[in-house]
Coordinates of N, CA and C in Angstrom, one line a residue:
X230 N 37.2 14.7 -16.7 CA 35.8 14.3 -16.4 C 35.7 14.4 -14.9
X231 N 34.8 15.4 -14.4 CA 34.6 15.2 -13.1 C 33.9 14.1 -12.3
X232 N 34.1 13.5 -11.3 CA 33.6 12.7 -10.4 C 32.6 13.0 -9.3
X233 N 31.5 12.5 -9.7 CA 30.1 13.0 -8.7 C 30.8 12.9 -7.1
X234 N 30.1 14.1 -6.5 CA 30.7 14.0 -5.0 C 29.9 13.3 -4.1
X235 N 30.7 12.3 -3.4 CA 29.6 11.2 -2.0 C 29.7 12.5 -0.8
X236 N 28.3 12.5 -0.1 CA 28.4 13.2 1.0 C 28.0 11.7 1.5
X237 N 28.4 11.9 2.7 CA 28.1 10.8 3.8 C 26.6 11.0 4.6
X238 N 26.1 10.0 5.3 CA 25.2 9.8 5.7 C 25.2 10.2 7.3
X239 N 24.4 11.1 7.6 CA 24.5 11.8 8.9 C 23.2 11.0 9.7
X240 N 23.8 9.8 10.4 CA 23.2 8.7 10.7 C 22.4 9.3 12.2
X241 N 23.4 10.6 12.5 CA 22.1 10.9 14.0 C 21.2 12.0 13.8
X242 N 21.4 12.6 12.4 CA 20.1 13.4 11.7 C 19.0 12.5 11.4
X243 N 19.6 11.4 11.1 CA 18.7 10.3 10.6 C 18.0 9.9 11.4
X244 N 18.3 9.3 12.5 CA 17.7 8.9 14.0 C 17.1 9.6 14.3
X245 N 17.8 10.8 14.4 CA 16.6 12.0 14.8 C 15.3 11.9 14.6
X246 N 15.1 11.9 13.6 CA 13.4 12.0 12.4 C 12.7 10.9 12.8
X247 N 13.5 9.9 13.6 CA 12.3 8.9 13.6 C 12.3 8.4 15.5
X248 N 11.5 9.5 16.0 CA 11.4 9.7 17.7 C 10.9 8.6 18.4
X249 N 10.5 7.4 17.5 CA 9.9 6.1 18.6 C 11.2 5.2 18.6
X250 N 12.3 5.8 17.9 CA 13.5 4.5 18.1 C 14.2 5.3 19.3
X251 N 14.0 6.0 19.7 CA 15.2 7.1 20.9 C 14.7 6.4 21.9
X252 N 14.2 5.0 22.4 CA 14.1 4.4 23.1 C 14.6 3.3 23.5
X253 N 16.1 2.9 22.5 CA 16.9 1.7 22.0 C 16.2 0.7 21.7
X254 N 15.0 0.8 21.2 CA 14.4 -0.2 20.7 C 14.6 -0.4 18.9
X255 N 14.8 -1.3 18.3 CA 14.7 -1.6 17.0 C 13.6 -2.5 16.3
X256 N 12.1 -1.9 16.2 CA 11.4 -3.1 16.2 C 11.4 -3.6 14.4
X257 N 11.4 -4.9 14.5 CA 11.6 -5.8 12.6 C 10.2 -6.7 13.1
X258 N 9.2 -6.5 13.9 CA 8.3 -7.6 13.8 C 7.4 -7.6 12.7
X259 N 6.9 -6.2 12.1 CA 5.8 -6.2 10.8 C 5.5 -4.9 10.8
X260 N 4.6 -4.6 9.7 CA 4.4 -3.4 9.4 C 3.5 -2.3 10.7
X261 N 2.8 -3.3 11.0 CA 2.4 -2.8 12.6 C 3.5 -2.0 13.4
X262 N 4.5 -2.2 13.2 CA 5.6 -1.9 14.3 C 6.4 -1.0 13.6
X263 N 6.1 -0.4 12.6 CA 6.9 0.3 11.6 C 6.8 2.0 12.4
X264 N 7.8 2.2 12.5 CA 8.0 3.6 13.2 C 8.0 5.0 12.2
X265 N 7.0 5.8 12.7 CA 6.5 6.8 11.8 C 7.5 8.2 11.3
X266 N 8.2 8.5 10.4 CA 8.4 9.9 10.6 C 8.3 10.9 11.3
X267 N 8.8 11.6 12.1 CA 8.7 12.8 12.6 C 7.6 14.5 11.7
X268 N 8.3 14.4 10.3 CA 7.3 15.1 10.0 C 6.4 14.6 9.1
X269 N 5.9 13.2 9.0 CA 4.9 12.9 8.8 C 3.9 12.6 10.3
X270 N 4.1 12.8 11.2 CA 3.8 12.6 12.1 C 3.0 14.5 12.3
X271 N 3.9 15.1 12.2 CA 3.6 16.8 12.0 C 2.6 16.9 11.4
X272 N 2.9 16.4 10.1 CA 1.7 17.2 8.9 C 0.0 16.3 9.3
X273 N 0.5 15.3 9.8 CA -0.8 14.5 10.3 C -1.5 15.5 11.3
X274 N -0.8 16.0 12.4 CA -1.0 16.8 13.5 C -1.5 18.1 12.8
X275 N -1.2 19.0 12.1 CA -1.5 20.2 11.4 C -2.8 19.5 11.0
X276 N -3.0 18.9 9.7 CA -4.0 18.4 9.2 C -5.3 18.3 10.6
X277 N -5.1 17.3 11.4 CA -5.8 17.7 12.3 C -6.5 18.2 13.0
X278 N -5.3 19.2 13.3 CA -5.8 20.7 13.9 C -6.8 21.4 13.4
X279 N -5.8 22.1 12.4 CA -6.8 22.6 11.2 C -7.7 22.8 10.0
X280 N -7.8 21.1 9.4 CA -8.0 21.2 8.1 C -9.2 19.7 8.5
X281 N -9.4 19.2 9.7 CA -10.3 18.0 10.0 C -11.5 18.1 9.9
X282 N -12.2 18.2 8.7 CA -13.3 18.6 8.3 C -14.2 17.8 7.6
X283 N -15.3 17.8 7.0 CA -16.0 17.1 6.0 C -15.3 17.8 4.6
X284 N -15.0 16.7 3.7 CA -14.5 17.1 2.2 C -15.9 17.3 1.4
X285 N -15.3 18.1 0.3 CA -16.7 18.8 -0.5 C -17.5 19.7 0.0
X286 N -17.0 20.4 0.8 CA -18.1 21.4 1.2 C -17.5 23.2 0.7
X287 N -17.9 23.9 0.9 CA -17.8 25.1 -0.2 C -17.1 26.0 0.8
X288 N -17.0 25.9 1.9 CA -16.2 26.9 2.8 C -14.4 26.1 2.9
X289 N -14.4 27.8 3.2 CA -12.5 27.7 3.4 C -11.5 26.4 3.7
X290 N -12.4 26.1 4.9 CA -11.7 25.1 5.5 C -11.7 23.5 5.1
X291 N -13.3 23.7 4.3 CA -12.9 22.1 3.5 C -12.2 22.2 2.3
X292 N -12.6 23.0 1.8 CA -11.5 23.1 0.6 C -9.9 23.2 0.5
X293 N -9.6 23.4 2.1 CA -7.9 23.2 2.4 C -8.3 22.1 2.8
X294 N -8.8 21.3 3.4 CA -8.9 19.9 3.3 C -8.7 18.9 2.5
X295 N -9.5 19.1 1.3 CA -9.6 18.6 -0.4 C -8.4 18.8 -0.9
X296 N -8.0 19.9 -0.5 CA -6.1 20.3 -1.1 C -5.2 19.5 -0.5
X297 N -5.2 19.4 0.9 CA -3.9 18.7 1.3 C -4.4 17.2 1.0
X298 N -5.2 16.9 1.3 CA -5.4 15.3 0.6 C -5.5 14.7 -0.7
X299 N -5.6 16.0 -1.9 CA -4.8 15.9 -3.0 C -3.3 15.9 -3.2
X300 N -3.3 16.7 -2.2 CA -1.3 16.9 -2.3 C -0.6 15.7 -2.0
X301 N -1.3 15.2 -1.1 CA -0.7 13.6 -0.4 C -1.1 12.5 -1.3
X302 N -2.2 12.6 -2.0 CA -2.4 11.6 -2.8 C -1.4 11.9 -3.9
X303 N -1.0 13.1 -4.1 CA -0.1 12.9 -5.5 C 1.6 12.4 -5.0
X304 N 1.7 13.1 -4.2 CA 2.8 12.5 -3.6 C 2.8 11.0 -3.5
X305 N 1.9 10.5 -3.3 CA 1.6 8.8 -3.1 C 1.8 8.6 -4.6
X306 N 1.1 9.1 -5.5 CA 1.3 8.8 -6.7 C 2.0 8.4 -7.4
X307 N 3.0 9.6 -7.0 CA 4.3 9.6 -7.8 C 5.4 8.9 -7.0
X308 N 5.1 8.0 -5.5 CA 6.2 6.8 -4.9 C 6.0 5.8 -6.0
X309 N 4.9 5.5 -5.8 CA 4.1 4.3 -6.6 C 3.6 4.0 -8.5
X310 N 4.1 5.1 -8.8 CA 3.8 5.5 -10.3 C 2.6 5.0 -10.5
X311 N 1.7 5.7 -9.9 CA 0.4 5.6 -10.6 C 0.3 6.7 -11.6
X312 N -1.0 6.4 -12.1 CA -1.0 7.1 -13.5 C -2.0 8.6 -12.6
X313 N -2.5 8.8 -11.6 CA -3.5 9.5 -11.2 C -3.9 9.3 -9.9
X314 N -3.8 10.9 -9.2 CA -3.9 10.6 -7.3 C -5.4 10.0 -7.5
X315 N -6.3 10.3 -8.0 CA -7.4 9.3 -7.9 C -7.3 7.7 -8.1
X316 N -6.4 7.2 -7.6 CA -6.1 5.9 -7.8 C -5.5 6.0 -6.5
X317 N -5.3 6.7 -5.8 CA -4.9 6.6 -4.2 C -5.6 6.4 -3.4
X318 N -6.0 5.8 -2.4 CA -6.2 5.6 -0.9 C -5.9 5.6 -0.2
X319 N -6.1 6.3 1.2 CA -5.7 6.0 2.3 C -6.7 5.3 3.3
X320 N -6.1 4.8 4.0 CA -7.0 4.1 5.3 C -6.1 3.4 6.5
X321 N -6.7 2.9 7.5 CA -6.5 3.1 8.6 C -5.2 1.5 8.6
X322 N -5.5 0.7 8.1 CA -4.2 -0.4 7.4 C -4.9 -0.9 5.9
X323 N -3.6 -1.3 5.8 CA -3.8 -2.2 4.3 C -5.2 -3.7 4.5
X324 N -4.6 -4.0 5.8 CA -5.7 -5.4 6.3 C -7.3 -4.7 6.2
X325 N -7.6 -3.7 6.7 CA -9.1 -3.4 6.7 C -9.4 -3.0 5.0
X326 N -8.9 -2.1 4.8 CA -9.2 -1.1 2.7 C -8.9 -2.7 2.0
X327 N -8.3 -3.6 2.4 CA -8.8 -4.9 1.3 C -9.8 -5.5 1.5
X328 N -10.0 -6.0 3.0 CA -11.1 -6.2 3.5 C -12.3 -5.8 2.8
X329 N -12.3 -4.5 2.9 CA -13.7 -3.7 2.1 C -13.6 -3.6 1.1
X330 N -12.7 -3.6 0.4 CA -12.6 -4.0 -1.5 C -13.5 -5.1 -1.3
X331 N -12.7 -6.1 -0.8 CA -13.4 -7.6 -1.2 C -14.6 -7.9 -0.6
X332 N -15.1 -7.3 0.0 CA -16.8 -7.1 0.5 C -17.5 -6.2 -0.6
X333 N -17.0 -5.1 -0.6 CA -17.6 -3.8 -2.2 C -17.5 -4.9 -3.2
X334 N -16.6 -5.8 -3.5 CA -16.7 -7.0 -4.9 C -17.5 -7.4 -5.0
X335 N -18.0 -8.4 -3.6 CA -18.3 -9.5 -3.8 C -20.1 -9.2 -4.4
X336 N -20.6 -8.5 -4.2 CA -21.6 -8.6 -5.4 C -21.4 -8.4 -6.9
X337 N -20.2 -8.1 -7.3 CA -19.7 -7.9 -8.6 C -18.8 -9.4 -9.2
X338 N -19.0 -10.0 -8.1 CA -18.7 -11.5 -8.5 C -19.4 -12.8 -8.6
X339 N -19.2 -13.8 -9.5 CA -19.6 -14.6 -9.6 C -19.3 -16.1 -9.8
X340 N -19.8 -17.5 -9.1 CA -19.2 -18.7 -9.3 C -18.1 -18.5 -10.5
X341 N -17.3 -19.1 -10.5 CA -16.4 -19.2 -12.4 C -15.3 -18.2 -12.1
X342 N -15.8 -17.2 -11.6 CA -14.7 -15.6 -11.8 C -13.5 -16.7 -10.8
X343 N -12.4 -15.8 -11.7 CA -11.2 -15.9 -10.9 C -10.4 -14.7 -10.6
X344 N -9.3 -14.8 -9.8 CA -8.7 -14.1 -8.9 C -7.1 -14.7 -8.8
X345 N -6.6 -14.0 -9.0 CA -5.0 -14.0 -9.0 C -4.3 -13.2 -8.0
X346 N -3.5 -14.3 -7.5 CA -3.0 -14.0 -5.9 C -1.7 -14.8 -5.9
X347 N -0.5 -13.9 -4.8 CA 0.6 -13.9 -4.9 C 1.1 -14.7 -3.5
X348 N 2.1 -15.8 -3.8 CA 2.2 -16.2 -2.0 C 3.7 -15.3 -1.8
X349 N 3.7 -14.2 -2.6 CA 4.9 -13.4 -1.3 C 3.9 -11.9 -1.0
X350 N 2.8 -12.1 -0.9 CA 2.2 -11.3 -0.6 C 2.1 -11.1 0.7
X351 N 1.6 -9.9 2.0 CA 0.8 -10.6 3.1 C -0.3 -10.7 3.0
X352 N -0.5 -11.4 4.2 CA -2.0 -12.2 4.6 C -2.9 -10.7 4.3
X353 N -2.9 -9.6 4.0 CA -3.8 -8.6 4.4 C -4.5 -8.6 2.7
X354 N -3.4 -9.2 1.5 CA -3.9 -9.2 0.2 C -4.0 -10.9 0.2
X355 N -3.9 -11.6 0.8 CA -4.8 -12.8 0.5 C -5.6 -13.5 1.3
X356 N -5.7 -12.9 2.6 CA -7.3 -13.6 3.0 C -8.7 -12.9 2.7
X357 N -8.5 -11.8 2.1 CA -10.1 -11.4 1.4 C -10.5 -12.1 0.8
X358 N -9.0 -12.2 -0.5 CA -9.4 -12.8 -1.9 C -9.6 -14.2 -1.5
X359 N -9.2 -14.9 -0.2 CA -9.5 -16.7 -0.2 C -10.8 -16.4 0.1
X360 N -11.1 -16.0 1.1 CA -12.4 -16.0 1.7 C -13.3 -16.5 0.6
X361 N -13.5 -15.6 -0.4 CA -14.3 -15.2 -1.9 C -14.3 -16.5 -2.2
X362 N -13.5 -17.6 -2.0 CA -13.8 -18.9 -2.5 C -15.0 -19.7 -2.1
X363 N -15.7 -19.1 -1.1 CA -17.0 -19.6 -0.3 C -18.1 -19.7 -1.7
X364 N -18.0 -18.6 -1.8 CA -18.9 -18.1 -3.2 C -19.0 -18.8 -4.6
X365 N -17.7 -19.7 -4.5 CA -17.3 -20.0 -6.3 C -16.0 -19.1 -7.0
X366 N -16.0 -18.5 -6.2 CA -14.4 -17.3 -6.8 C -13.4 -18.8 -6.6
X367 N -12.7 -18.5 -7.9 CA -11.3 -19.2 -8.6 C -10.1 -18.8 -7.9
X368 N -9.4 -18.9 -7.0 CA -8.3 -18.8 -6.9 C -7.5 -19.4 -7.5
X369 N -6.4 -18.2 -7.6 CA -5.6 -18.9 -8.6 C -4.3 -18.3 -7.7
X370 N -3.0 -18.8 -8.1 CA -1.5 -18.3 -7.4 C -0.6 -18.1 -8.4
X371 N -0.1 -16.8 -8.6 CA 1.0 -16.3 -9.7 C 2.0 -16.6 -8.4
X372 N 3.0 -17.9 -9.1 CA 4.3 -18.1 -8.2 C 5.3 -17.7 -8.2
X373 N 6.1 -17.6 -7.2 CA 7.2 -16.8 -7.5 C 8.0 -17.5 -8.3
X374 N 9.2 -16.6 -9.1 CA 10.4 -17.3 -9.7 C 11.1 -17.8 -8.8
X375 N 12.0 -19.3 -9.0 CA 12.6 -19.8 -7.6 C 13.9 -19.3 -8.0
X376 N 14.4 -18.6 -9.2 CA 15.9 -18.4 -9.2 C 15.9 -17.2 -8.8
X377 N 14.8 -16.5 -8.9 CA 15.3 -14.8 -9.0 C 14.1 -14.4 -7.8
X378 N 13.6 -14.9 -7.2 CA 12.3 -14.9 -5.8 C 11.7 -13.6 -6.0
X379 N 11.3 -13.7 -7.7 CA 10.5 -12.3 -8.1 C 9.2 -12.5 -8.8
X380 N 8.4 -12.0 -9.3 CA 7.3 -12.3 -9.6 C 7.7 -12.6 -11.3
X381 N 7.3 -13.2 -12.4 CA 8.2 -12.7 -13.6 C 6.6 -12.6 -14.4
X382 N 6.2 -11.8 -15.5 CA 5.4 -11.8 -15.7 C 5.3 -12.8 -16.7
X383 N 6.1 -13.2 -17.4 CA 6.1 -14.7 -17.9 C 5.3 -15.7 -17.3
X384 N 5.8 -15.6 -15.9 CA 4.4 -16.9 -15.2 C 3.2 -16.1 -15.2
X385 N 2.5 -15.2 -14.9 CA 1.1 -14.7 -15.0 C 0.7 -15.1 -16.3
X386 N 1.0 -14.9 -17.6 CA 0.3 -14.8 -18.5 C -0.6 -16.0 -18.9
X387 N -0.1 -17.6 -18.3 CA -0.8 -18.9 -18.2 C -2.0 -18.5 -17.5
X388 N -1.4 -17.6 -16.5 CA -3.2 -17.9 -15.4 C -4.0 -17.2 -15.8
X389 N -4.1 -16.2 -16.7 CA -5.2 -15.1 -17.1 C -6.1 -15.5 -18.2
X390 N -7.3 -15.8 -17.8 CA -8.3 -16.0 -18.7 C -9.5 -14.9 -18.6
X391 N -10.5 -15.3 -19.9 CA -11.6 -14.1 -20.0 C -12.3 -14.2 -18.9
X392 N -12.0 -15.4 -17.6 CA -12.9 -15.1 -16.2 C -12.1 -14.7 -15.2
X393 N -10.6 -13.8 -15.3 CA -10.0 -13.5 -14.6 C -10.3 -12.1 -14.4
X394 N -11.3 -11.1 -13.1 CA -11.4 -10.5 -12.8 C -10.1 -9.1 -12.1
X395 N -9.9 -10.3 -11.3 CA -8.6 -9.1 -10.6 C -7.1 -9.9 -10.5
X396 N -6.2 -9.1 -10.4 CA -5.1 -9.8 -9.8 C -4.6 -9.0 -9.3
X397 N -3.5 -9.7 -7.7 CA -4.1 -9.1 -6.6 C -2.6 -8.8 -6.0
X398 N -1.9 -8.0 -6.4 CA -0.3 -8.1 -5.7 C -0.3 -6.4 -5.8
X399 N 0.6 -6.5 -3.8 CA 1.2 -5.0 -3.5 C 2.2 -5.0 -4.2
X400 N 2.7 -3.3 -3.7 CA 3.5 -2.9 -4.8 C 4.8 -3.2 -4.0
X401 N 4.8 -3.9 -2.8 CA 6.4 -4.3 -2.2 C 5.5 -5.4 -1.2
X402 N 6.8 -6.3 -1.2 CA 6.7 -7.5 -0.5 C 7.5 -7.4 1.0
X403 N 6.6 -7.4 1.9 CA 7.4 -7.7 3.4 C 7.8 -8.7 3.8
X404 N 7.6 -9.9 2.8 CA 8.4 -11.2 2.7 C 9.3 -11.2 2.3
X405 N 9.7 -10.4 1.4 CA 10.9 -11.2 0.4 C 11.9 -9.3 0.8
X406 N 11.1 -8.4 0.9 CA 11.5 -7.2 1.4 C 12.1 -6.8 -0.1
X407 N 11.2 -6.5 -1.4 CA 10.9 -6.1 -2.4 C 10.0 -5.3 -3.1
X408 N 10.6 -4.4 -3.8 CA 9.6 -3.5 -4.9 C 9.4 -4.4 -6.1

């Protein structure tokens, strides 16, 4: 039986790709500080150049527009196992696109409605949804497990009732540094 082969890790190919650390700096303060790819940094730049258009429109260049922001959304897709790039977003952070979720809600909600919310979340998925409490929105907290510091869906299923509109957890935690 043969034995799968280990290549090793070419740690200054690695370094390479990511051009804001070639300054000895190592930044761990938050997602703010998270150092971008090299060629995602490229394809942003192409995109730009060329393809920075209005989407939907019938000429060449929006339609390569519409394509590469399909391509990226399916790519996103398929990190994230969604079922469909139409379930993707992009925006400028996670703190603003919740922001505006939970403003686009808030006429879709009412006193009673509840809301399920994680404290290994960050603040960017639970100060919309507190806010919402001004209104009458239910907050509620899916806690973590204390043996296994994971979400288990065993605890959710007590909090979900017929007035439970959303429940509100990313797909990795910069707390606990989890998928």
């Amino acid at each position: 039986m043969a034995t799968p082969s280990t290549k090793s890790l070419d740690l200054d190919y690695v370094r390479s790709q990511f051009p804001g650390l070639a300054r000895g700096w190592t930044f761990f303060d938050n997602a703010g500080g998270s150092q971008i790819l090299k060629i995602a940094v490229e394809r942003i730049n192409t995109f730009l150049y060329e393809k920075n258009v209005q989407l939907g429109g019938s000429y060449e260049v929006s339609q390569a527009a519409a394509a590469a922001l399909y391509e990226a959304r399916t790519a996103a897709m398929h990190l994230v196992h969604a079922q469909r790039p139409e379930e993707i977003v992009f925006g400028n952070s996670t703190t603003a696109l919740l922001q505006n979720l939970a403003r686009a809600m808030h006429s879709q909600l009412t006193a009673g409605d509840e809301i399920i919310i994680t404290v290994s979340d960050h603040e960017s998925n639970i100060g919309p949804w507190d806010r919402l409490q001004e209104r009458g929105v239910i907050l509620k907290i899916w806690p973590l497990n204390k043996e296994t510091l994971s979400l288990d869906l065993a605890d959710l299923a007590p909090l979900m009732s017929e007035r439970t509109k959303l429940v509100c957890v990313t797909h990795c935690s910069n707390i606990l540094g989890s998928i």
